[in-house]
PDB file of C-alpha atoms and ligand atoms in Angstrom:
ATOM      1  CA  MET A   1       0.000   0.000   0.000  1.00 98.00           C
ATOM      2  CA  VAL A   2       1.668   3.218  -1.147  1.00 98.00           C
ATOM      3  CA  GLY A   3      -1.154   5.754  -0.952  1.00 98.00           C
ATOM      4  CA  GLY A   4      -4.266   6.656   0.984  1.00 97.00           C
ATOM      5  CA  SER A   5      -5.206   8.470   4.157  1.00 94.00           C
ATOM      6  CA  GLY A   6      -2.149   8.631   6.434  1.00 95.00           C
ATOM      7  CA  LEU A   7       0.150   7.536   3.610  1.00 98.00           C
ATOM      8  CA  SER A   8      -0.303  10.241   0.992  1.00 98.00           C
ATOM      9  CA  ASP A   9      -3.398  12.461   1.306  1.00 97.00           C
ATOM     10  CA  GLY A  10      -6.727  12.197   3.130  1.00 96.00           C
ATOM     11  CA  ALA A  11      -8.644  12.603  -0.144  1.00 96.00           C
ATOM     12  CA  ASP A  12      -6.889   9.639  -1.772  1.00 97.00           C
ATOM     13  CA  CYS A  13      -8.250   6.161  -2.167  1.00 97.00           C
ATOM     14  CA  LEU A  14      -5.909   3.386  -1.057  1.00 98.00           C
ATOM     15  CA  VAL A  15      -3.243   2.938  -3.709  1.00 98.00           C
ATOM     16  CA  TYR A  16      -1.503  -0.399  -4.229  1.00 98.00           C
ATOM     17  CA  ALA A  17       1.793  -1.066  -6.007  1.00 98.00           C
ATOM     18  CA  LEU A  18       2.484  -4.552  -7.389  1.00 98.00           C
ATOM     19  CA  ASP A  19       5.838  -5.892  -8.443  1.00 98.00           C
ATOM     20  CA  LEU A  20       5.018  -8.264 -11.280  1.00 98.00           C
ATOM     21  CA  GLY A  21       8.459  -7.983 -12.834  1.00 97.00           C
ATOM     22  CA  ASP A  22       6.818  -4.907 -14.302  1.00 98.00           C
ATOM     23  CA  LEU A  23       5.628  -2.320 -11.791  1.00 98.00           C
ATOM     24  CA  VAL A  24       1.856  -1.957 -11.670  1.00 98.00           C
ATOM     25  CA  LEU A  25      -0.083   0.699  -9.759  1.00 98.00           C
ATOM     26  CA  ILE A  26      -3.724   0.181  -8.859  1.00 98.00           C
ATOM     27  CA  ASP A  27      -5.376   3.616  -8.804  1.00 98.00           C
ATOM     28  CA  CYS A  28      -3.489   6.790  -7.945  1.00 98.00           C
ATOM     29  CA  GLY A  29      -5.255   9.161  -5.519  1.00 97.00           C
ATOM     30  CA  ALA A  30      -7.103  12.449  -5.945  1.00 97.00           C
ATOM     31  CA  GLY A  31      -4.388  14.437  -7.668  1.00 97.00           C
ATOM     32  CA  SER A  32      -2.271  16.431  -5.224  1.00 96.00           C
ATOM     33  CA  SER A  33      -0.150  13.639  -3.801  1.00 98.00           C
ATOM     34  CA  TRP A  34       1.772  11.925  -6.602  1.00 98.00           C
ATOM     35  CA  LYS A  35       5.071  13.164  -5.124  1.00 98.00           C
ATOM     36  CA  GLN A  36       4.330  11.407  -1.851  1.00 98.00           C
ATOM     37  CA  ILE A  37       3.099   8.233  -3.546  1.00 98.00           C
ATOM     38  CA  TYR A  38       6.256   8.303  -5.702  1.00 98.00           C
ATOM     39  CA  THR A  39       8.386   8.514  -2.534  1.00 98.00           C
ATOM     40  CA  ASN A  40       6.389   5.711  -0.917  1.00 98.00           C
ATOM     41  CA  ILE A  41       6.923   3.460  -3.950  1.00 98.00           C
ATOM     42  CA  ARG A  42      10.666   4.117  -3.657  1.00 98.00           C
ATOM     43  CA  SER A  43      10.593   3.373   0.071  1.00 98.00           C
ATOM     44  CA  ALA A  44       8.990   0.033  -0.784  1.00 97.00           C
ATOM     45  CA  GLY A  45      12.087  -0.788  -2.844  1.00 98.00           C
ATOM     46  CA  LEU A  46      10.439  -0.277  -6.231  1.00 98.00           C
ATOM     47  CA  ASP A  47      11.309   2.199  -8.981  1.00 98.00           C
ATOM     48  CA  PRO A  48       8.406   4.553  -9.726  1.00 98.00           C
ATOM     49  CA  ASP A  49      10.209   5.869 -12.821  1.00 98.00           C
ATOM     50  CA  LYS A  50       9.770   2.414 -14.313  1.00 98.00           C
ATOM     51  CA  LEU A  51       6.018   2.304 -13.773  1.00 98.00           C
ATOM     52  CA  HIS A  52       4.682  -0.022 -16.451  1.00 98.00           C
ATOM     53  CA  THR A  53       0.918   0.084 -15.981  1.00 98.00           C
ATOM     54  CA  LEU A  54      -1.509   2.280 -14.079  1.00 98.00           C
ATOM     55  CA  LEU A  55      -4.773   0.415 -13.663  1.00 98.00           C
ATOM     56  CA  LEU A  56      -7.786   2.639 -13.012  1.00 98.00           C
ATOM     57  CA  THR A  57     -10.538   0.635 -11.331  1.00 98.00           C
ATOM     58  CA  HIS A  58     -13.167   3.284 -12.092  1.00 98.00           C
ATOM     59  CA  ALA A  59     -13.417   6.961 -13.006  1.00 98.00           C
ATOM     60  CA  HIS A  60     -13.761   8.641  -9.593  1.00 97.00           C
ATOM     61  CA  VAL A  61     -11.342  11.458  -8.860  1.00 97.00           C
ATOM     62  CA  ASP A  62      -9.973   9.898  -5.657  1.00 97.00           C
ATOM     63  CA  HIS A  63      -8.790   7.004  -7.864  1.00 98.00           C
ATOM     64  CA  ILE A  64      -7.718   8.782 -11.066  1.00 98.00           C
ATOM     65  CA  GLY A  65      -6.708  12.288  -9.935  1.00 98.00           C
ATOM     66  CA  SER A  66      -2.972  11.966 -10.638  1.00 98.00           C
ATOM     67  CA  ALA A  67      -3.304   9.818 -13.762  1.00 98.00           C
ATOM     68  CA  ALA A  68      -2.510  12.576 -16.285  1.00 98.00           C
ATOM     69  CA  GLN A  69       0.560  13.674 -14.301  1.00 98.00           C
ATOM     70  CA  ILE A  70       1.791  10.105 -13.812  1.00 98.00           C
ATOM     71  CA  LYS A  71       1.381   9.368 -17.511  1.00 98.00           C
ATOM     72  CA  ALA A  72       3.315  12.529 -18.410  1.00 98.00           C
ATOM     73  CA  GLU A  73       6.130  11.808 -15.960  1.00 98.00           C
ATOM     74  CA  THR A  74       6.572   8.054 -16.355  1.00 98.00           C
ATOM     75  CA  GLY A  75       5.113   7.256 -19.772  1.00 98.00           C
ATOM     76  CA  CYS A  76       3.212   4.349 -18.214  1.00 98.00           C
ATOM     77  CA  ARG A  77       0.330   2.582 -19.908  1.00 98.00           C
ATOM     78  CA  ILE A  78      -3.092   3.479 -18.508  1.00 98.00           C
ATOM     79  CA  VAL A  79      -5.754   0.778 -18.403  1.00 98.00           C
ATOM     80  CA  ALA A  80      -9.441   1.528 -17.755  1.00 98.00           C
ATOM     81  CA  HIS A  81     -12.746  -0.092 -18.573  1.00 98.00           C
ATOM     82  CA  ALA A  82     -14.381   1.153 -21.767  1.00 98.00           C
ATOM     83  CA  ASN A  83     -17.553   2.179 -19.899  1.00 98.00           C
ATOM     84  CA  ASP A  84     -15.719   4.638 -17.615  1.00 98.00           C
ATOM     85  CA  ALA A  85     -13.055   5.658 -20.141  1.00 98.00           C
ATOM     86  CA  PRO A  86     -14.962   8.687 -21.508  1.00 98.00           C
ATOM     87  CA  ALA A  87     -15.032  10.228 -18.005  1.00 98.00           C
ATOM     88  CA  VAL A  88     -11.347   9.413 -17.454  1.00 98.00           C
ATOM     89  CA  GLU A  89     -10.527  11.124 -20.721  1.00 98.00           C
ATOM     90  CA  SER A  90     -12.746  14.192 -20.315  1.00 98.00           C
ATOM     91  CA  GLY A  91     -12.366  14.572 -16.536  1.00 98.00           C
ATOM     92  CA  ASP A  92     -16.136  15.191 -16.374  1.00 97.00           C
ATOM     93  CA  PRO A  93     -16.510  16.965 -12.991  1.00 96.00           C
ATOM     94  CA  ALA A  94     -19.909  15.388 -12.176  1.00 94.00           C
ATOM     95  CA  PHE A  95     -19.180  11.773 -13.152  1.00 96.00           C
ATOM     96  CA  THR A  96     -15.705  11.815 -11.590  1.00 97.00           C
ATOM     97  CA  VAL A  97     -17.024  13.771  -8.538  1.00 96.00           C
ATOM     98  CA  ALA A  98     -14.086  16.164  -9.029  1.00 96.00           C
ATOM     99  CA  SER A  99     -16.509  19.048  -8.395  1.00 93.00           C
ATOM    100  CA  LEU A 100     -17.348  17.621  -4.950  1.00 91.00           C
ATOM    101  CA  TYR A 101     -13.699  17.200  -4.091  1.00 92.00           C
ATOM    102  CA  GLY A 102     -12.946  20.725  -5.336  1.00 92.00           C
ATOM    103  CA  VAL A 103     -10.373  19.282  -7.725  1.00 94.00           C
ATOM    104  CA  ASP A 104      -9.656  20.725 -11.144  1.00 95.00           C
ATOM    105  CA  LEU A 105      -9.230  17.324 -12.737  1.00 97.00           C
ATOM    106  CA  GLN A 106      -7.129  16.922 -15.824  1.00 97.00           C
ATOM    107  CA  GLY A 107      -8.425  14.125 -18.033  1.00 98.00           C
ATOM    108  CA  VAL A 108      -6.169  11.577 -19.681  1.00 98.00           C
ATOM    109  CA  LYS A 109      -6.804   9.147 -22.510  1.00 98.00           C
ATOM    110  CA  PRO A 110      -6.432   5.504 -21.450  1.00 98.00           C
ATOM    111  CA  ASP A 111      -4.033   3.502 -23.622  1.00 98.00           C
ATOM    112  CA  HIS A 112      -5.832   0.229 -23.208  1.00 98.00           C
ATOM    113  CA  LEU A 113      -9.547  -0.300 -22.723  1.00 98.00           C
ATOM    114  CA  MET A 114     -10.929  -3.304 -20.950  1.00 97.00           C
ATOM    115  CA  LYS A 115     -14.039  -4.520 -22.735  1.00 92.00           C
ATOM    116  CA  GLY A 116     -16.378  -7.341 -21.866  1.00 89.00           C
ATOM    117  CA  GLU A 117     -16.485  -9.500 -18.759  1.00 95.00           C
ATOM    118  CA  GLU A 118     -12.909 -10.598 -18.165  1.00 98.00           C
ATOM    119  CA  GLU A 119      -9.439 -10.009 -19.446  1.00 98.00           C
ATOM    120  CA  THR A 120      -5.967 -11.111 -18.386  1.00 98.00           C
ATOM    121  CA  LEU A 121      -3.056  -8.676 -18.463  1.00 98.00           C
ATOM    122  CA  GLN A 122       0.354 -10.304 -18.876  1.00 98.00           C
ATOM    123  CA  PHE A 123       3.436  -8.921 -17.165  1.00 98.00           C
ATOM    124  CA  GLU A 124       7.057 -10.000 -17.050  1.00 98.00           C
ATOM    125  CA  ALA A 125       6.632 -12.105 -13.921  1.00 95.00           C
ATOM    126  CA  GLY A 126       2.936 -12.715 -13.567  1.00 95.00           C
ATOM    127  CA  GLU A 127      -0.529 -11.863 -14.680  1.00 97.00           C
ATOM    128  CA  LEU A 128      -3.493  -9.888 -13.421  1.00 98.00           C
ATOM    129  CA  LYS A 129      -7.025 -10.929 -14.172  1.00 98.00           C
ATOM    130  CA  LEU A 130      -9.475  -8.073 -14.645  1.00 98.00           C
ATOM    131  CA  ILE A 131     -13.162  -8.667 -13.975  1.00 98.00           C
ATOM    132  CA  HIS A 132     -15.861  -6.191 -14.927  1.00 98.00           C
ATOM    133  CA  THR A 133     -17.932  -5.388 -11.818  1.00 98.00           C
ATOM    134  CA  PRO A 134     -20.448  -2.698 -12.821  1.00 97.00           C
ATOM    135  CA  GLY A 135     -22.692  -1.134 -10.209  1.00 97.00           C
ATOM    136  CA  HIS A 136     -20.847   1.664  -8.397  1.00 96.00           C
ATOM    137  CA  THR A 137     -20.074   2.995 -11.883  1.00 97.00           C
ATOM    138  CA  PRO A 138     -20.748   1.282 -15.254  1.00 98.00           C
ATOM    139  CA  GLY A 139     -17.025   0.715 -15.842  1.00 98.00           C
ATOM    140  CA  SER A 140     -15.956  -0.467 -12.391  1.00 98.00           C
ATOM    141  CA  MET A 141     -13.579  -3.409 -12.405  1.00 98.00           C
ATOM    142  CA  VAL A 142     -11.508  -5.453 -10.005  1.00 98.00           C
ATOM    143  CA  ALA A 143      -8.126  -7.124 -10.428  1.00 98.00           C
ATOM    144  CA  VAL A 144      -7.177 -10.570  -9.162  1.00 98.00           C
ATOM    145  CA  TYR A 145      -3.644 -11.759  -8.531  1.00 98.00           C
ATOM    146  CA  GLU A 146      -2.794 -15.373  -7.696  1.00 98.00           C
ATOM    147  CA  THR A 147       0.385 -15.795  -5.675  1.00 96.00           C
ATOM    148  CA  GLY A 148       0.228 -19.580  -5.937  1.00 95.00           C
ATOM    149  CA  GLU A 149      -0.838 -19.754  -2.297  1.00 97.00           C
ATOM    150  CA  GLU A 150      -3.313 -16.921  -2.053  1.00 98.00           C
ATOM    151  CA  ARG A 151      -5.874 -15.265  -4.277  1.00 98.00           C
ATOM    152  CA  ILE A 152      -5.633 -11.502  -3.806  1.00 98.00           C
ATOM    153  CA  LEU A 153      -8.560  -9.370  -4.872  1.00 98.00           C
ATOM    154  CA  PHE A 154      -8.041  -5.680  -5.547  1.00 98.00           C
ATOM    155  CA  GLY A 155     -11.603  -4.465  -5.211  1.00 97.00           C
ATOM    156  CA  GLN A 156     -11.829  -0.689  -4.948  1.00 94.00           C
ATOM    157  CA  ASP A 157     -15.113   0.830  -3.791  1.00 93.00           C
ATOM    158  CA  VAL A 158     -16.969  -2.467  -3.616  1.00 90.00           C
ATOM    159  CA  HIS A 159     -19.054  -0.720  -0.928  1.00 89.00           C
ATOM    160  CA  GLY A 160     -20.553   1.916  -3.252  1.00 91.00           C
ATOM    161  CA  PRO A 161     -21.936   4.593  -2.897  1.00 92.00           C
ATOM    162  CA  PHE A 162     -24.526   4.928  -5.665  1.00 94.00           C
ATOM    163  CA  SER A 163     -25.714   7.915  -7.636  1.00 94.00           C
ATOM    164  CA  PRO A 164     -27.245   8.566 -11.050  1.00 94.00           C
ATOM    165  CA  ALA A 165     -24.565  11.280 -11.400  1.00 93.00           C
ATOM    166  CA  PHE A 166     -22.075   8.510 -12.193  1.00 96.00           C
ATOM    167  CA  GLY A 167     -24.340   5.892 -13.682  1.00 96.00           C
ATOM    168  CA  SER A 168     -24.785   3.624 -10.656  1.00 96.00           C
ATOM    169  CA  ASP A 169     -26.945   0.523 -10.959  1.00 96.00           C
ATOM    170  CA  ILE A 170     -27.702  -1.201  -7.651  1.00 95.00           C
ATOM    171  CA  GLU A 171     -29.022  -4.404  -9.263  1.00 95.00           C
ATOM    172  CA  ALA A 172     -25.891  -4.724 -11.403  1.00 97.00           C
ATOM    173  CA  TRP A 173     -23.863  -4.097  -8.246  1.00 96.00           C
ATOM    174  CA  ARG A 174     -25.572  -6.984  -6.436  1.00 96.00           C
ATOM    175  CA  GLN A 175     -24.653  -9.298  -9.293  1.00 97.00           C
ATOM    176  CA  SER A 176     -21.082  -7.989  -9.260  1.00 97.00           C
ATOM    177  CA  MET A 177     -20.810  -8.621  -5.517  1.00 97.00           C
ATOM    178  CA  GLN A 178     -21.973 -12.203  -6.104  1.00 97.00           C
ATOM    179  CA  LYS A 179     -19.148 -12.562  -8.650  1.00 97.00           C
ATOM    180  CA  LEU A 180     -16.711 -11.402  -5.967  1.00 98.00           C
ATOM    181  CA  LEU A 181     -18.112 -13.866  -3.415  1.00 98.00           C
ATOM    182  CA  ASP A 182     -17.761 -16.679  -5.965  1.00 98.00           C
ATOM    183  CA  LEU A 183     -14.053 -15.839  -6.294  1.00 98.00           C
ATOM    184  CA  LYS A 184     -13.490 -16.915  -2.665  1.00 98.00           C
ATOM    185  CA  ALA A 185     -10.520 -14.567  -2.415  1.00 98.00           C
ATOM    186  CA  ASP A 186      -8.088 -15.011   0.489  1.00 98.00           C
ATOM    187  CA  VAL A 187      -7.277 -11.294   0.656  1.00 98.00           C
ATOM    188  CA  LEU A 188      -9.316  -8.239  -0.275  1.00 98.00           C
ATOM    189  CA  CYS A 189      -7.459  -4.967  -0.841  1.00 98.00           C
ATOM    190  CA  GLU A 190     -10.272  -2.440  -0.683  1.00 97.00           C
ATOM    191  CA  GLY A 191     -10.269   1.179  -1.793  1.00 96.00           C
ATOM    192  CA  HIS A 192     -11.135   2.938   1.461  1.00 95.00           C
ATOM    193  CA  PHE A 193     -11.499   0.360   4.251  1.00 95.00           C
ATOM    194  CA  GLY A 194      -8.152  -1.367   4.090  1.00 96.00           C
ATOM    195  CA  VAL A 195      -7.073  -4.969   3.669  1.00 98.00           C
ATOM    196  CA  PHE A 196      -9.232  -7.915   4.720  1.00 98.00           C
ATOM    197  CA  ARG A 197      -7.964 -11.449   5.335  1.00 98.00           C
ATOM    198  CA  PRO A 198      -8.425 -14.422   5.578  1.00 98.00           C
ATOM    199  CA  ALA A 199     -11.133 -15.591   3.174  1.00 98.00           C
ATOM    200  CA  SER A 200     -13.779 -15.616   5.909  1.00 98.00           C
ATOM    201  CA  GLU A 201     -13.171 -11.903   6.579  1.00 98.00           C
ATOM    202  CA  VAL A 202     -13.330 -11.089   2.858  1.00 98.00           C
ATOM    203  CA  GLU A 203     -16.664 -12.873   2.621  1.00 98.00           C
ATOM    204  CA  ARG A 204     -17.951 -11.191   5.787  1.00 98.00           C
ATOM    205  CA  PHE A 205     -17.114  -7.720   4.452  1.00 97.00           C
ATOM    206  CA  ILE A 206     -18.781  -8.306   1.087  1.00 97.00           C
ATOM    207  CA  ARG A 207     -21.879  -9.890   2.651  1.00 97.00           C
ATOM    208  CA  GLU A 208     -22.096  -6.969   5.095  1.00 96.00           C
ATOM    209  CA  GLN A 209     -22.150  -4.549   2.152  1.00 95.00           C
ATOM    210  CA  LEU A 210     -24.849  -6.582   0.424  1.00 94.00           C
ATOM    211  CA  ALA A 211     -26.972  -6.720   3.579  1.00 94.00           C
ATOM    212  CA  SER A 212     -26.740  -3.022   4.420  1.00 91.00           C
ATOM    213  CA  HIS A 213     -29.173  -0.483   3.063  1.00 81.00           C
ATOM    214  CA  LYS A 214     -27.662   1.045  -0.068  1.00 83.00           C
ATOM    215  CA  PRO A 215     -29.727   3.993  -1.243  1.00 84.00           C
ATOM    216  CA  MET A 216     -29.332   5.711  -4.594  1.00 87.00           C
ATOM    217  CA  MET A 217     -28.135   9.187  -3.594  1.00 84.00           C
ATOM    218  CA  PRO A 218     -29.673  12.038  -5.570  1.00 74.00           C
ATOM    219  CA  GLU A 219     -26.539  14.043  -4.785  1.00 69.00           C
ATOM    220  CA  PRO A 220     -23.376  11.978  -4.771  1.00 65.00           C
ATOM    221  CA  ILE A 221     -21.098  12.039  -1.761  1.00 64.00           C
ATOM    222  CA  PRO A 222     -17.342  11.691  -1.907  1.00 56.00           C
ATOM    223  CA  LEU A 223     -15.795   8.163  -1.798  1.00 56.00           C
TER     224      LEU A 223
HETATM  225 ZN1   ZN B 301     -15.757   5.446  -6.393  1.00 61.59          ZN
HETATM  226 ZN1   ZN B 302     -13.287   5.791  -3.896  1.00 61.59          ZN
END
């Protein structure tokens, strides 16, 4: 974990760096903290200048805020789902909730669009499976990494919230959460609530989300 509240900036989602031979970053914070995340990646023994891929799990500003800057500085590849890509590219202040965060978001064009249900990204020393999990936004996705012993699920914002401002669909979300339960992941790296393990805790967290009242918010709230 190289970014998030207490690590980079309070407005940032949790940011995860993966060493798959190639360096992969999962989401990148709300936009003012790339310097700190960069330093944190270095402190973890990885080289942020060699960032290979920035995976954007969905188009909310707390997840994509630094993407344009990171692309410009490192030349990394940006991966996003096709359904959220237009908001990533335009920086649409309503869809990305940049207006709520008071961020002047600079859009960036993704280099690779995930389309369909599943896709596997190959890296020098491993692979990441992407799974489309619409609901929070239409282009939300998760990434799964198998260590050989553990199945690690990077599931940002699996808790919601939901608003028509960013195309939420609560029924689609329920189906997506069932997909995540079926994965039986050993570890869940979540976007705002931290890391859950073992598998029983991952399941408990997801079932708790499903069981709680999840209203469609007329006005979106940050997260
Ligand atoms: Zn979100
Ligand atoms: Zn978030």
